[in-house]
PDB file of C-alpha atoms in Angstrom:
ATOM      1  CA  MET A  20      16.501  11.925-101.946  1.00 54.00           C
ATOM      2  CA  LYS A  21      19.540  13.365-102.403  1.00 52.00           C
ATOM      3  CA  LEU A  22      18.583  16.942-102.461  1.00 47.00           C
ATOM      4  CA  ARG A  23      16.585  16.588 -99.356  1.00 49.00           C
ATOM      5  CA  ASN A  24      19.799  14.761 -97.408  1.00 49.00           C
ATOM      6  CA  ILE A  25      21.961  17.908 -99.321  1.00 49.00           C
ATOM      7  CA  PHE A  26      19.060  20.128 -97.554  1.00 44.00           C
ATOM      8  CA  MET A  27      19.153  18.603 -93.864  1.00 46.00           C
ATOM      9  CA  ALA A  28      23.136  18.863 -94.219  1.00 47.00           C
ATOM     10  CA  ILE A  29      22.744  23.061 -94.661  1.00 50.00           C
ATOM     11  CA  LEU A  30      20.774  23.543 -92.003  1.00 47.00           C
ATOM     12  CA  MET A  31      22.653  21.511 -89.374  1.00 49.00           C
ATOM     13  CA  LEU A  32      25.970  23.534 -91.125  1.00 47.00           C
ATOM     14  CA  ALA A  33      23.713  26.831 -90.116  1.00 51.00           C
ATOM     15  CA  ALA A  34      23.129  25.182 -86.939  1.00 48.00           C
ATOM     16  CA  ILE A  35      26.712  24.687 -86.163  1.00 48.00           C
ATOM     17  CA  VAL A  36      27.915  27.902 -87.653  1.00 44.00           C
ATOM     18  CA  PRO A  37      26.402  30.146 -84.876  1.00 46.00           C
ATOM     19  CA  ALA A  38      27.149  28.218 -82.428  1.00 45.00           C
ATOM     20  CA  VAL A  39      30.866  27.726 -82.551  1.00 42.00           C
ATOM     21  CA  THR A  40      31.263  31.488 -83.449  1.00 42.00           C
ATOM     22  CA  SER A  41      29.429  32.347 -80.713  1.00 44.00           C
ATOM     23  CA  CYS A  42      31.817  30.333 -78.064  1.00 49.00           C
ATOM     24  CA  SER A  43      34.885  32.296 -79.741  1.00 52.00           C
ATOM     25  CA  ASP A  44      32.521  36.029 -78.813  1.00 67.00           C
ATOM     26  CA  SER A  45      33.041  35.305 -75.025  1.00 89.00           C
ATOM     27  CA  LYS A  46      35.748  36.419 -73.020  1.00 89.00           C
ATOM     28  CA  SER A  47      38.709  34.733 -71.228  1.00 93.00           C
ATOM     29  CA  TYR A  48      38.969  34.629 -67.341  1.00 92.00           C
ATOM     30  CA  ALA A  49      41.900  35.809 -67.649  1.00 93.00           C
ATOM     31  CA  GLU A  50      40.571  38.846 -70.272  1.00 94.00           C
ATOM     32  CA  LEU A  51      37.928  39.707 -68.029  1.00 94.00           C
ATOM     33  CA  LEU A  52      40.127  40.150 -65.109  1.00 94.00           C
ATOM     34  CA  THR A  53      42.454  42.599 -67.410  1.00 95.00           C
ATOM     35  CA  ASP A  54      39.083  44.892 -68.777  1.00 94.00           C
ATOM     36  CA  GLU A  55      38.645  44.917 -64.698  1.00 95.00           C
ATOM     37  CA  ASN A  56      41.908  46.178 -64.107  1.00 95.00           C
ATOM     38  CA  HIS A  57      41.378  48.598 -66.641  1.00 96.00           C
ATOM     39  CA  ARG A  58      38.488  49.943 -65.329  1.00 95.00           C
ATOM     40  CA  VAL A  59      39.798  50.088 -61.605  1.00 96.00           C
ATOM     41  CA  ASN A  60      43.037  51.894 -63.093  1.00 96.00           C
ATOM     42  CA  TYR A  61      40.554  54.040 -64.884  1.00 95.00           C
ATOM     43  CA  PHE A  62      38.874  54.921 -62.028  1.00 95.00           C
ATOM     44  CA  LEU A  63      41.653  55.692 -59.878  1.00 96.00           C
ATOM     45  CA  SER A  64      42.975  57.883 -62.647  1.00 95.00           C
ATOM     46  CA  LEU A  65      40.781  60.504 -61.529  1.00 94.00           C
ATOM     47  CA  HIS A  66      41.873  60.485 -58.038  1.00 96.00           C
ATOM     48  CA  ARG A  67      45.144  60.992 -55.771  1.00 97.00           C
ATOM     49  CA  VAL A  68      46.264  57.623 -55.016  1.00 98.00           C
ATOM     50  CA  GLU A  69      49.157  56.234 -52.104  1.00 97.00           C
ATOM     51  CA  THR A  70      50.455  52.970 -52.952  1.00 96.00           C
ATOM     52  CA  GLU A  71      51.503  53.219 -49.337  1.00 95.00           C
ATOM     53  CA  ILE A  72      49.652  52.515 -46.191  1.00 95.00           C
ATOM     54  CA  PRO A  73      51.187  55.541 -43.487  1.00 93.00           C
ATOM     55  CA  ALA A  74      53.454  53.960 -41.300  1.00 88.00           C
ATOM     56  CA  ASP A  75      51.571  55.769 -38.035  1.00 88.00           C
ATOM     57  CA  ASN A  76      48.029  54.640 -39.489  1.00 87.00           C
ATOM     58  CA  LYS A  77      46.821  58.447 -39.806  1.00 92.00           C
ATOM     59  CA  PHE A  78      45.351  58.484 -42.774  1.00 97.00           C
ATOM     60  CA  GLU A  79      44.364  61.834 -44.908  1.00 97.00           C
ATOM     61  CA  VAL A  80      40.968  62.106 -44.392  1.00 97.00           C
ATOM     62  CA  GLY A  81      37.690  63.584 -45.954  1.00 97.00           C
ATOM     63  CA  PRO A  82      36.715  63.711 -49.965  1.00 96.00           C
ATOM     64  CA  ASP A  83      39.903  64.871 -51.283  1.00 96.00           C
ATOM     65  CA  ALA A  84      41.554  62.124 -49.320  1.00 97.00           C
ATOM     66  CA  PRO A  85      43.796  59.726 -51.367  1.00 98.00           C
ATOM     67  CA  TYR A  86      43.040  56.546 -52.062  1.00 98.00           C
ATOM     68  CA  TYR A  87      45.254  54.054 -50.703  1.00 98.00           C
ATOM     69  CA  LYS A  88      46.114  50.705 -51.817  1.00 98.00           C
ATOM     70  CA  MET A  89      46.125  48.366 -48.978  1.00 97.00           C
ATOM     71  CA  ASP A  90      47.072  45.218 -50.240  1.00 96.00           C
ATOM     72  CA  THR A  91      49.928  43.964 -51.956  1.00 94.00           C
ATOM     73  CA  GLU A  92      47.969  42.727 -55.034  1.00 95.00           C
ATOM     74  CA  GLY A  93      46.164  46.113 -55.482  1.00 96.00           C
ATOM     75  CA  ASN A  94      42.955  44.438 -54.574  1.00 97.00           C
ATOM     76  CA  VAL A  95      41.634  47.403 -52.189  1.00 98.00           C
ATOM     77  CA  TYR A  96      41.699  50.626 -52.189  1.00 98.00           C
ATOM     78  CA  MET A  97      40.603  52.879 -49.499  1.00 98.00           C
ATOM     79  CA  GLN A  98      39.176  56.422 -49.686  1.00 98.00           C
ATOM     80  CA  VAL A  99      38.772  57.612 -45.297  1.00 98.00           C
ATOM     81  CA  LEU A 100      35.749  60.001 -44.523  1.00 98.00           C
ATOM     82  CA  ASP A 101      35.533  59.524 -41.591  1.00 98.00           C
ATOM     83  CA  PRO A 102      38.798  57.656 -39.264  1.00 97.00           C
ATOM     84  CA  GLY A 103      35.383  56.794 -36.509  1.00 96.00           C
ATOM     85  CA  SER A 104      36.351  55.989 -32.956  1.00 96.00           C
ATOM     86  CA  ALA A 105      39.487  55.144 -30.955  1.00 94.00           C
ATOM     87  CA  GLU A 106      37.601  51.593 -30.482  1.00 95.00           C
ATOM     88  CA  LYS A 107      39.152  48.966 -32.785  1.00 95.00           C
ATOM     89  CA  PRO A 108      37.586  45.441 -33.252  1.00 96.00           C
ATOM     90  CA  GLU A 109      39.907  42.973 -32.516  1.00 95.00           C
ATOM     91  CA  ALA A 110      39.380  39.155 -34.513  1.00 95.00           C
ATOM     92  CA  ASN A 111      36.072  37.530 -34.110  1.00 94.00           C
ATOM     93  CA  ASP A 112      34.599  40.698 -33.187  1.00 95.00           C
ATOM     94  CA  ARG A 113      30.719  41.255 -34.390  1.00 94.00           C
ATOM     95  CA  VAL A 114      31.121  44.225 -37.017  1.00 96.00           C
ATOM     96  CA  TYR A 115      27.855  45.850 -38.637  1.00 94.00           C
ATOM     97  CA  PHE A 116      27.873  47.647 -41.831  1.00 94.00           C
ATOM     98  CA  ARG A 117      25.903  50.063 -44.012  1.00 94.00           C
ATOM     99  CA  TYR A 118      26.770  50.051 -47.658  1.00 94.00           C
ATOM    100  CA  LEU A 119      25.970  51.667 -50.777  1.00 93.00           C
ATOM    101  CA  ARG A 120      27.869  49.905 -54.105  1.00 93.00           C
ATOM    102  CA  TYR A 121      28.549  51.572 -57.089  1.00 93.00           C
ATOM    103  CA  ASN A 122      29.329  48.767 -60.191  1.00 93.00           C
ATOM    104  CA  LEU A 123      32.354  50.394 -61.487  1.00 94.00           C
ATOM    105  CA  PHE A 124      31.807  49.202 -65.067  1.00 91.00           C
ATOM    106  CA  SER A 125      28.649  51.663 -65.247  1.00 89.00           C
ATOM    107  CA  TYR A 126      29.314  54.044 -62.495  1.00 79.00           C
ATOM    108  CA  GLU A 127      30.283  57.451 -63.987  1.00 77.00           C
ATOM    109  CA  PRO A 128      31.854  60.151 -61.732  1.00 72.00           C
ATOM    110  CA  GLY A 129      29.973  63.042 -60.801  1.00 70.00           C
ATOM    111  CA  SER A 130      26.783  61.487 -62.679  1.00 70.00           C
ATOM    112  CA  ASP A 131      22.707  61.743 -61.777  1.00 69.00           C
ATOM    113  CA  ASP A 132      22.685  57.985 -63.643  1.00 69.00           C
ATOM    114  CA  ASN A 133      24.457  55.718 -60.786  1.00 73.00           C
ATOM    115  CA  SER A 134      22.327  53.282 -59.204  1.00 81.00           C
ATOM    116  CA  PRO A 135      23.585  52.203 -55.814  1.00 85.00           C
ATOM    117  CA  GLN A 136      23.061  48.846 -54.561  1.00 84.00           C
ATOM    118  CA  GLY A 137      22.862  48.501 -50.724  1.00 85.00           C
ATOM    119  CA  ASN A 138      21.241  49.073 -47.614  1.00 84.00           C
ATOM    120  CA  ALA A 139      22.603  52.684 -46.329  1.00 84.00           C
ATOM    121  CA  ASN A 140      19.212  54.256 -47.322  1.00 80.00           C
ATOM    122  CA  ASN A 141      16.988  52.258 -46.390  1.00 76.00           C
ATOM    123  CA  MET A 142      16.432  51.276 -42.747  1.00 67.00           C
ATOM    124  CA  GLY A 143      14.535  48.345 -43.954  1.00 67.00           C
ATOM    125  CA  TYR A 144      16.642  46.250 -44.896  1.00 70.00           C
ATOM    126  CA  ASN A 145      18.141  43.722 -41.900  1.00 75.00           C
ATOM    127  CA  PRO A 146      21.144  44.190 -40.445  1.00 79.00           C
ATOM    128  CA  VAL A 147      24.905  42.753 -41.704  1.00 90.00           C
ATOM    129  CA  PHE A 148      27.373  42.130 -40.276  1.00 92.00           C
ATOM    130  CA  PHE A 149      30.302  40.086 -40.648  1.00 93.00           C
ATOM    131  CA  LEU A 150      33.070  38.544 -37.898  1.00 94.00           C
ATOM    132  CA  LEU A 151      36.856  40.289 -38.111  1.00 95.00           C
ATOM    133  CA  ASP A 152      38.975  37.383 -39.947  1.00 94.00           C
ATOM    134  CA  ASN A 153      36.501  34.748 -39.673  1.00 93.00           C
ATOM    135  CA  VAL A 154      35.731  32.965 -42.659  1.00 87.00           C
ATOM    136  CA  SER A 155      34.260  30.114 -41.172  1.00 89.00           C
ATOM    137  CA  ILE A 156      30.901  31.940 -41.207  1.00 86.00           C
ATOM    138  CA  GLN A 157      28.621  32.702 -44.149  1.00 87.00           C
ATOM    139  CA  GLN A 158      28.210  36.057 -42.357  1.00 81.00           C
ATOM    140  CA  SER A 159      31.541  36.502 -42.876  1.00 84.00           C
ATOM    141  CA  THR A 160      32.365  36.030 -46.394  1.00 85.00           C
ATOM    142  CA  GLN A 161      28.663  36.485 -48.186  1.00 89.00           C
ATOM    143  CA  TYR A 162      30.149  39.953 -49.295  1.00 91.00           C
ATOM    144  CA  GLY A 163      33.990  39.305 -49.363  1.00 92.00           C
ATOM    145  CA  THR A 164      36.916  39.462 -47.227  1.00 94.00           C
ATOM    146  CA  GLY A 165      38.122  43.668 -48.664  1.00 96.00           C
ATOM    147  CA  ILE A 166      35.224  45.349 -46.943  1.00 96.00           C
ATOM    148  CA  GLN A 167      36.670  43.894 -44.063  1.00 97.00           C
ATOM    149  CA  VAL A 168      40.267  45.496 -44.579  1.00 97.00           C
ATOM    150  CA  PRO A 169      39.164  48.549 -43.168  1.00 97.00           C
ATOM    151  CA  MET A 170      38.331  47.470 -40.237  1.00 97.00           C
ATOM    152  CA  HIS A 171      42.216  46.674 -39.219  1.00 96.00           C
ATOM    153  CA  TYR A 172      43.283  50.485 -39.646  1.00 96.00           C
ATOM    154  CA  LEU A 173      40.023  52.521 -38.535  1.00 97.00           C
ATOM    155  CA  GLY A 174      37.967  52.717 -35.676  1.00 96.00           C
ATOM    156  CA  TYR A 175      34.111  51.558 -34.828  1.00 97.00           C
ATOM    157  CA  ASN A 176      31.812  54.611 -36.584  1.00 97.00           C
ATOM    158  CA  ALA A 177      34.275  55.139 -39.248  1.00 97.00           C
ATOM    159  CA  LYS A 178      33.327  55.626 -42.982  1.00 98.00           C
ATOM    160  CA  VAL A 179      35.140  54.809 -46.365  1.00 98.00           C
ATOM    161  CA  ASN A 180      35.248  55.030 -49.788  1.00 98.00           C
ATOM    162  CA  LEU A 181      36.241  51.322 -51.031  1.00 98.00           C
ATOM    163  CA  VAL A 182      37.404  50.128 -54.574  1.00 97.00           C
ATOM    164  CA  VAL A 183      36.822  46.431 -54.161  1.00 97.00           C
ATOM    165  CA  LYS A 184      38.273  44.378 -56.960  1.00 97.00           C
ATOM    166  CA  SER A 185      36.185  40.814 -57.714  1.00 95.00           C
ATOM    167  CA  GLN A 186      38.800  38.309 -56.420  1.00 94.00           C
ATOM    168  CA  VAL A 187      37.850  39.668 -52.483  1.00 95.00           C
ATOM    169  CA  GLY A 188      34.597  40.668 -53.098  1.00 93.00           C
ATOM    170  CA  ALA A 189      31.560  38.762 -52.893  1.00 89.00           C
ATOM    171  CA  THR A 190      31.711  34.707 -53.382  1.00 86.00           C
ATOM    172  CA  SER A 191      28.677  34.737 -55.149  1.00 85.00           C
ATOM    173  CA  GLU A 192      30.102  37.354 -57.477  1.00 88.00           C
ATOM    174  CA  ILE A 193      33.816  36.589 -58.086  1.00 90.00           C
ATOM    175  CA  ALA A 194      33.244  34.491 -61.276  1.00 90.00           C
ATOM    176  CA  ASP A 195      31.543  37.847 -62.968  1.00 92.00           C
ATOM    177  CA  VAL A 196      35.056  40.064 -62.268  1.00 94.00           C
ATOM    178  CA  ILE A 197      33.195  43.070 -61.607  1.00 94.00           C
ATOM    179  CA  PRO A 198      34.950  45.709 -59.565  1.00 96.00           C
ATOM    180  CA  TYR A 199      32.945  48.041 -56.873  1.00 95.00           C
ATOM    181  CA  LEU A 200      32.872  51.280 -55.526  1.00 96.00           C
ATOM    182  CA  TYR A 201      31.914  50.748 -51.707  1.00 96.00           C
ATOM    183  CA  THR A 202      30.794  53.574 -49.492  1.00 96.00           C
ATOM    184  CA  ILE A 203      30.341  51.512 -46.194  1.00 97.00           C
ATOM    185  CA  SER A 204      29.872  52.785 -41.623  1.00 96.00           C
ATOM    186  CA  TYR A 205      30.760  50.332 -39.631  1.00 97.00           C
ATOM    187  CA  PHE A 206      29.110  49.896 -36.142  1.00 95.00           C
ATOM    188  CA  LYS A 207      29.920  48.097 -33.144  1.00 93.00           C
ATOM    189  CA  SER A 208      27.618  44.942 -32.206  1.00 78.00           C
ATOM    190  CA  GLN A 209      24.972  46.345 -29.773  1.00 70.00           C
ATOM    191  CA  ILE A 210      24.849  42.660 -28.313  1.00 62.00           C
TER     192      ILE A 210
END
C-alpha cells in the first residue's frame, strides 16, 4: 500500500510539473507588445521613415516614398502609392476597399514565400467597406480603425502601403498582437 501511495504521488507530481513549467513559457501581453514593436521597427528600418505628416498633406508618392508616422503612438505608418482623386470622404461616408495583408512576423521583403491574405486578388469576395469615423457599426471596426487613417488625408481611388499595429488592427485579432503590412485601395460607394 505504501509503495502504491508513493507511486501515485510521483505520478501526480509528474503531471503537475509540466503544467507549471508550460505556464512560464508563455509571454505576457507586455512582452508580446515589445516583440511587435521590434518587428515593426525592423520592417521600418528597411525603408525611409518620416515622423511628421506634411503640413500641406503633399505626401511623397510611389514605391520609394517614405513611410509616414500617422499617429503619435506609432500604431500606423503609411506609404502613399497613389494619392487618389481630389474628392475625399467625410465622416460617415461609405468607403469600399480592397486589400492584401502580410503578417510582419513572417514577412520578408522581396521574398517569394510571402503569402498575403485579403480580397484584392479575388473579385469573388463580397465587397468590404467602412463608414469613415463611425465605430458604431461592425463593418467599420471589423478591420480596425488603422485602415481608415489614410482617408483623412487622401482621396478616393488612393492606394497605400500601411503598417498597422494590433492595437488599431482587426478587433478580433487585438489579443494576438500581430502587426500587418496592408496594401489597400480605397473606392467611393456607387450607391
